[in-house]
Amino acid sequence: MARCVVVALLGPVGWTPPGIDPTRWRVALAEDVVDLLATLNEVDTAVAVTAEDRWLADAVVWPGTAVHEVPEPTVNAVFAALASDQQPARPAAGGRATASFGEDRAPALNGYDQAAVVAADAPDVPGLTLGKLLRPLASRPVAVAPVEGAGPGLLGVAARLPVPEWLPPLDLDTAVPADVRAGAPRPGDVAVTAGWRRLRGPADLATLDPAFEGWEATRALLSGSGHPG
């Protein structure tokens, strides 16, 4: 069985609902995505942050979760960190005061056959959607999940390791599936999987379903601030 790691990229958040502290909003989003990753089966999970955002990783990860520090919050930087012997994963310094899940161990840095990088502002993304992002890697080298709604962006990118040399520089906030396909030897080398919303504006916020399970931290923050949630 292929060994896979799913990494939440805790990059900057470009929008915060009115009346909510931006730092608390960012923490809530990241906490919900990390909690969602913890429920995935048959994969290791990790987070990636820049050095200046290490505090965020320490605030939201589960004990033993690998934290990769990257020079910039991009997909390519995360893939490079996973491939580098010179940048070992460091467990979070304490993490949240919660019970550990599964095996009490940190994922190994090397030895992965597949990796996925996902955005941290999609607190209610279903685990099934992330599973669909990984599934095409059985037959294709790269898969991308677009963002639903208006504007560019990707929910996540998955690739077989080592990452193909033709993979272009990718920013989850600005890239679209066509950017990835443009660099591939054949368009069919890139699978486009099911998308999901990211909370990047009022229109995205309005699509949150209170009946949908998950996104507990985001829900609590919105409810406490008078927003629907």
Short mmCIF file of C-alpha atoms in Angstrom, two decimals:
data_model
loop_
_atom_site.label_atom_id
_atom_site.label_comp_id
_atom_site.label_asym_id
_atom_site.label_seq_id
_atom_site.Cartn_x
_atom_site.Cartn_y
_atom_site.Cartn_z
CA MET A 1 0.00 0.00 0.00
CA ALA A 2 1.26 3.46 -0.89
CA ARG A 3 2.34 5.58 2.08
CA CYS A 4 0.67 8.98 2.02
CA VAL A 5 0.87 12.17 4.05
CA VAL A 6 -1.69 14.98 4.01
CA VAL A 7 -0.32 18.37 5.05
CA ALA A 8 -2.41 21.35 6.14
CA LEU A 9 -0.67 24.49 4.92
CA LEU A 10 -1.35 27.09 7.60
CA GLY A 11 -0.79 30.09 5.36
CA PRO A 12 -2.07 33.65 5.71
CA VAL A 13 -5.83 34.22 5.77
CA GLY A 14 -6.91 37.05 3.51
CA TRP A 15 -10.36 37.75 4.93
CA THR A 16 -11.97 37.84 8.37
CA PRO A 17 -15.71 38.28 9.10
CA PRO A 18 -16.56 41.70 10.53
CA GLY A 19 -16.53 41.78 14.31
CA ILE A 20 -14.12 38.86 14.71
CA ASP A 21 -10.48 39.16 15.75
CA PRO A 22 -8.29 38.09 12.80
CA THR A 23 -5.95 36.03 14.95
CA ARG A 24 -8.80 34.13 16.62
CA TRP A 25 -10.37 33.54 13.21
CA ARG A 26 -7.16 32.13 11.80
CA VAL A 27 -6.69 29.85 14.80
CA ALA A 28 -10.27 28.55 14.58
CA LEU A 29 -9.96 27.73 10.87
CA ALA A 30 -6.64 25.97 11.38
CA GLU A 31 -7.92 24.00 14.38
CA ASP A 32 -10.90 22.68 12.45
CA VAL A 33 -8.81 21.58 9.46
CA VAL A 34 -6.27 19.87 11.70
CA ASP A 35 -9.09 18.09 13.54
CA LEU A 36 -10.53 16.93 10.22
CA LEU A 37 -7.17 15.52 9.12
CA ALA A 38 -7.02 13.57 12.37
CA THR A 39 -10.08 11.58 11.27
CA LEU A 40 -8.57 10.41 7.97
CA ASN A 41 -7.75 6.72 7.67
CA GLU A 42 -4.61 5.12 6.26
CA VAL A 43 -2.66 8.38 5.90
CA ASP A 44 -0.21 10.32 8.03
CA THR A 45 -0.97 13.96 8.70
CA ALA A 46 1.17 17.02 9.29
CA VAL A 47 1.09 20.80 9.13
CA ALA A 48 3.36 23.29 7.40
CA VAL A 49 4.05 26.87 8.47
CA THR A 50 6.64 29.56 8.00
CA ALA A 51 8.95 30.17 10.95
CA GLU A 52 7.04 33.32 11.92
CA ASP A 53 3.80 31.32 12.12
CA ARG A 54 5.18 28.49 14.22
CA TRP A 55 2.99 29.75 17.07
CA LEU A 56 -0.09 28.82 15.06
CA ALA A 57 1.03 25.24 14.57
CA ASP A 58 1.82 24.91 18.27
CA ALA A 59 -1.66 26.22 19.11
CA VAL A 60 -3.68 23.77 17.03
CA VAL A 61 -1.85 20.50 16.39
CA TRP A 62 -2.40 17.26 18.23
CA PRO A 63 0.47 15.84 20.32
CA GLY A 64 3.02 14.14 18.09
CA THR A 65 1.94 15.84 14.87
CA ALA A 66 4.83 16.64 12.55
CA VAL A 67 5.36 20.34 11.84
CA HIS A 68 7.30 21.37 8.74
CA GLU A 69 8.72 24.88 8.65
CA VAL A 70 8.84 26.23 5.10
CA PRO A 71 10.41 29.39 3.68
CA GLU A 72 7.15 30.44 2.04
CA PRO A 73 3.53 29.25 2.30
CA THR A 74 3.35 27.54 -1.10
CA VAL A 75 2.59 24.02 -2.28
CA ASN A 76 6.06 23.64 -3.78
CA ALA A 77 7.77 24.66 -0.55
CA VAL A 78 5.86 21.97 1.33
CA PHE A 79 6.74 19.29 -1.23
CA ALA A 80 10.38 20.36 -1.02
CA ALA A 81 10.34 20.12 2.77
CA LEU A 82 8.94 16.60 2.60
CA ALA A 83 11.68 15.56 0.19
CA SER A 84 14.58 17.15 2.04
CA ASP A 85 16.80 15.23 4.44
CA GLN A 86 18.10 18.59 5.64
CA GLN A 87 14.77 19.77 7.06
CA PRO A 88 13.44 17.19 9.49
CA ALA A 89 9.92 17.42 10.77
CA ARG A 90 9.73 18.68 14.33
CA PRO A 91 6.91 17.64 16.62
CA ALA A 92 4.91 20.54 17.96
CA ALA A 93 6.01 21.99 21.26
CA GLY A 94 3.22 20.65 23.39
CA GLY A 95 0.29 21.27 21.10
CA ARG A 96 -3.22 21.55 22.45
CA ALA A 97 -4.13 19.99 25.77
CA THR A 98 -6.06 17.14 24.18
CA ALA A 99 -5.81 13.39 24.10
CA SER A 100 -3.77 11.87 21.29
CA PHE A 101 -5.43 9.77 18.61
CA GLY A 102 -4.40 6.60 16.82
CA GLU A 103 -0.80 5.62 17.32
CA ASP A 104 1.15 7.99 19.54
CA ARG A 105 3.88 8.75 17.05
CA ALA A 106 4.97 11.45 14.62
CA PRO A 107 4.88 10.59 10.91
CA ALA A 108 8.25 9.93 9.31
CA LEU A 109 9.59 12.63 7.01
CA ASN A 110 10.82 10.27 4.31
CA GLY A 111 9.42 7.09 2.83
CA TYR A 112 6.19 8.57 1.50
CA ASP A 113 4.92 7.59 -1.92
CA GLN A 114 2.26 10.30 -2.12
CA ALA A 115 1.60 13.68 -0.52
CA ALA A 116 -1.23 16.19 -0.53
CA VAL A 117 -1.17 19.83 0.54
CA VAL A 118 -4.49 21.40 1.54
CA ALA A 119 -5.57 24.92 2.46
CA ALA A 120 -6.36 25.75 6.07
CA ASP A 121 -9.37 28.01 5.47
CA ALA A 122 -11.80 25.21 4.61
CA PRO A 123 -12.97 24.21 8.10
CA ASP A 124 -15.95 22.15 6.95
CA VAL A 125 -14.32 20.24 4.09
CA PRO A 126 -15.47 16.59 4.16
CA GLY A 127 -12.90 13.88 4.59
CA LEU A 128 -14.39 12.24 1.50
CA THR A 129 -13.38 15.25 -0.59
CA LEU A 130 -9.77 14.89 0.55
CA GLY A 131 -9.94 11.18 -0.18
CA LYS A 132 -11.03 11.97 -3.73
CA LEU A 133 -8.00 14.24 -4.10
CA LEU A 134 -5.69 11.31 -3.33
CA ARG A 135 -7.48 8.61 -5.29
CA PRO A 136 -6.27 9.54 -8.82
CA LEU A 137 -2.63 9.15 -7.79
CA ALA A 138 -2.99 5.43 -8.43
CA SER A 139 -2.85 6.22 -12.15
CA ARG A 140 -1.80 9.87 -12.52
CA PRO A 141 1.15 11.82 -11.10
CA VAL A 142 -0.79 14.90 -9.93
CA ALA A 143 -4.31 15.75 -8.79
CA VAL A 144 -5.84 19.10 -7.91
CA ALA A 145 -9.05 20.07 -6.13
CA PRO A 146 -10.43 23.47 -7.19
CA VAL A 147 -12.14 26.01 -4.98
CA GLU A 148 -15.90 26.26 -5.36
CA GLY A 149 -17.33 29.73 -5.82
CA ALA A 150 -16.00 32.86 -7.47
CA GLY A 151 -12.35 33.62 -8.02
CA PRO A 152 -9.20 31.59 -8.54
CA GLY A 153 -7.60 29.22 -6.09
CA LEU A 154 -7.20 25.58 -5.19
CA LEU A 155 -8.41 23.62 -2.21
CA GLY A 156 -5.47 21.27 -2.47
CA VAL A 157 -2.82 19.60 -4.59
CA ALA A 158 -1.70 15.97 -4.41
CA ALA A 159 1.26 14.34 -6.13
CA ARG A 160 3.23 11.16 -6.31
CA LEU A 161 6.68 11.49 -4.83
CA PRO A 162 9.15 12.55 -6.01
CA VAL A 163 7.12 15.44 -7.37
CA PRO A 164 7.28 15.72 -11.19
CA GLU A 165 9.81 18.29 -12.38
CA TRP A 166 7.17 19.89 -14.58
CA LEU A 167 4.96 20.90 -11.66
CA PRO A 168 4.83 24.74 -11.81
CA PRO A 169 5.07 27.04 -8.78
CA LEU A 170 1.67 26.89 -7.08
CA ASP A 171 0.03 29.27 -4.65
CA LEU A 172 -3.26 27.87 -3.33
CA ASP A 173 -4.75 31.37 -3.33
CA THR A 174 -4.12 32.17 -7.00
CA ALA A 175 -3.57 28.95 -8.98
CA VAL A 176 -6.24 27.20 -11.04
CA PRO A 177 -6.26 23.68 -12.51
CA ALA A 178 -5.33 25.03 -15.95
CA ASP A 179 -2.05 26.35 -14.52
CA VAL A 180 -1.08 22.85 -13.44
CA ARG A 181 -2.14 21.22 -16.69
CA ALA A 182 -0.21 23.80 -18.72
CA GLY A 183 3.08 22.43 -17.43
CA ALA A 184 2.25 18.75 -17.77
CA PRO A 185 3.50 16.68 -20.72
CA ARG A 186 -0.12 15.63 -21.27
CA PRO A 187 -3.27 17.27 -19.87
CA GLY A 188 -4.40 13.86 -18.64
CA ASP A 189 -1.44 13.74 -16.27
CA VAL A 190 -3.38 16.08 -13.98
CA ALA A 191 -6.66 14.88 -12.48
CA VAL A 192 -9.19 17.51 -11.39
CA THR A 193 -11.20 16.20 -8.45
CA ALA A 194 -14.19 17.41 -6.45
CA GLY A 195 -13.88 20.94 -5.14
CA TRP A 196 -15.00 22.61 -1.94
CA ARG A 197 -15.40 26.13 -0.61
CA ARG A 198 -12.77 28.08 1.25
CA LEU A 199 -13.91 30.87 3.57
CA ARG A 200 -12.50 33.85 1.69
CA GLY A 201 -15.41 36.28 1.72
CA PRO A 202 -19.01 36.94 2.78
CA ALA A 203 -20.44 34.80 -0.02
CA ASP A 204 -18.45 31.78 1.17
CA LEU A 205 -19.50 32.36 4.77
CA ALA A 206 -23.15 32.39 3.73
CA THR A 207 -22.84 28.86 2.33
CA LEU A 208 -21.90 27.27 5.65
CA ASP A 209 -24.49 24.71 6.70
CA PRO A 210 -25.16 24.69 10.47
CA ALA A 211 -26.48 21.13 10.13
CA PHE A 212 -23.20 19.91 8.68
CA GLU A 213 -20.93 18.11 11.15
CA GLY A 214 -17.50 19.42 12.03
CA TRP A 215 -16.03 22.96 11.99
CA GLU A 216 -16.62 23.23 15.74
CA ALA A 217 -14.08 25.95 16.50
CA THR A 218 -15.21 28.10 13.59
CA ARG A 219 -18.86 27.53 14.48
CA ALA A 220 -18.29 28.56 18.10
CA LEU A 221 -16.41 31.71 17.11
CA LEU A 222 -19.08 32.76 14.62
CA SER A 223 -21.92 32.09 17.07
CA GLY A 224 -20.21 34.07 19.81
CA SER A 225 -19.80 37.04 17.50
CA GLY A 226 -23.38 37.19 16.33
CA HIS A 227 -22.74 35.58 12.96
CA PRO A 228 -24.84 32.58 11.89
CA GLY A 229 -23.09 29.33 12.66
#
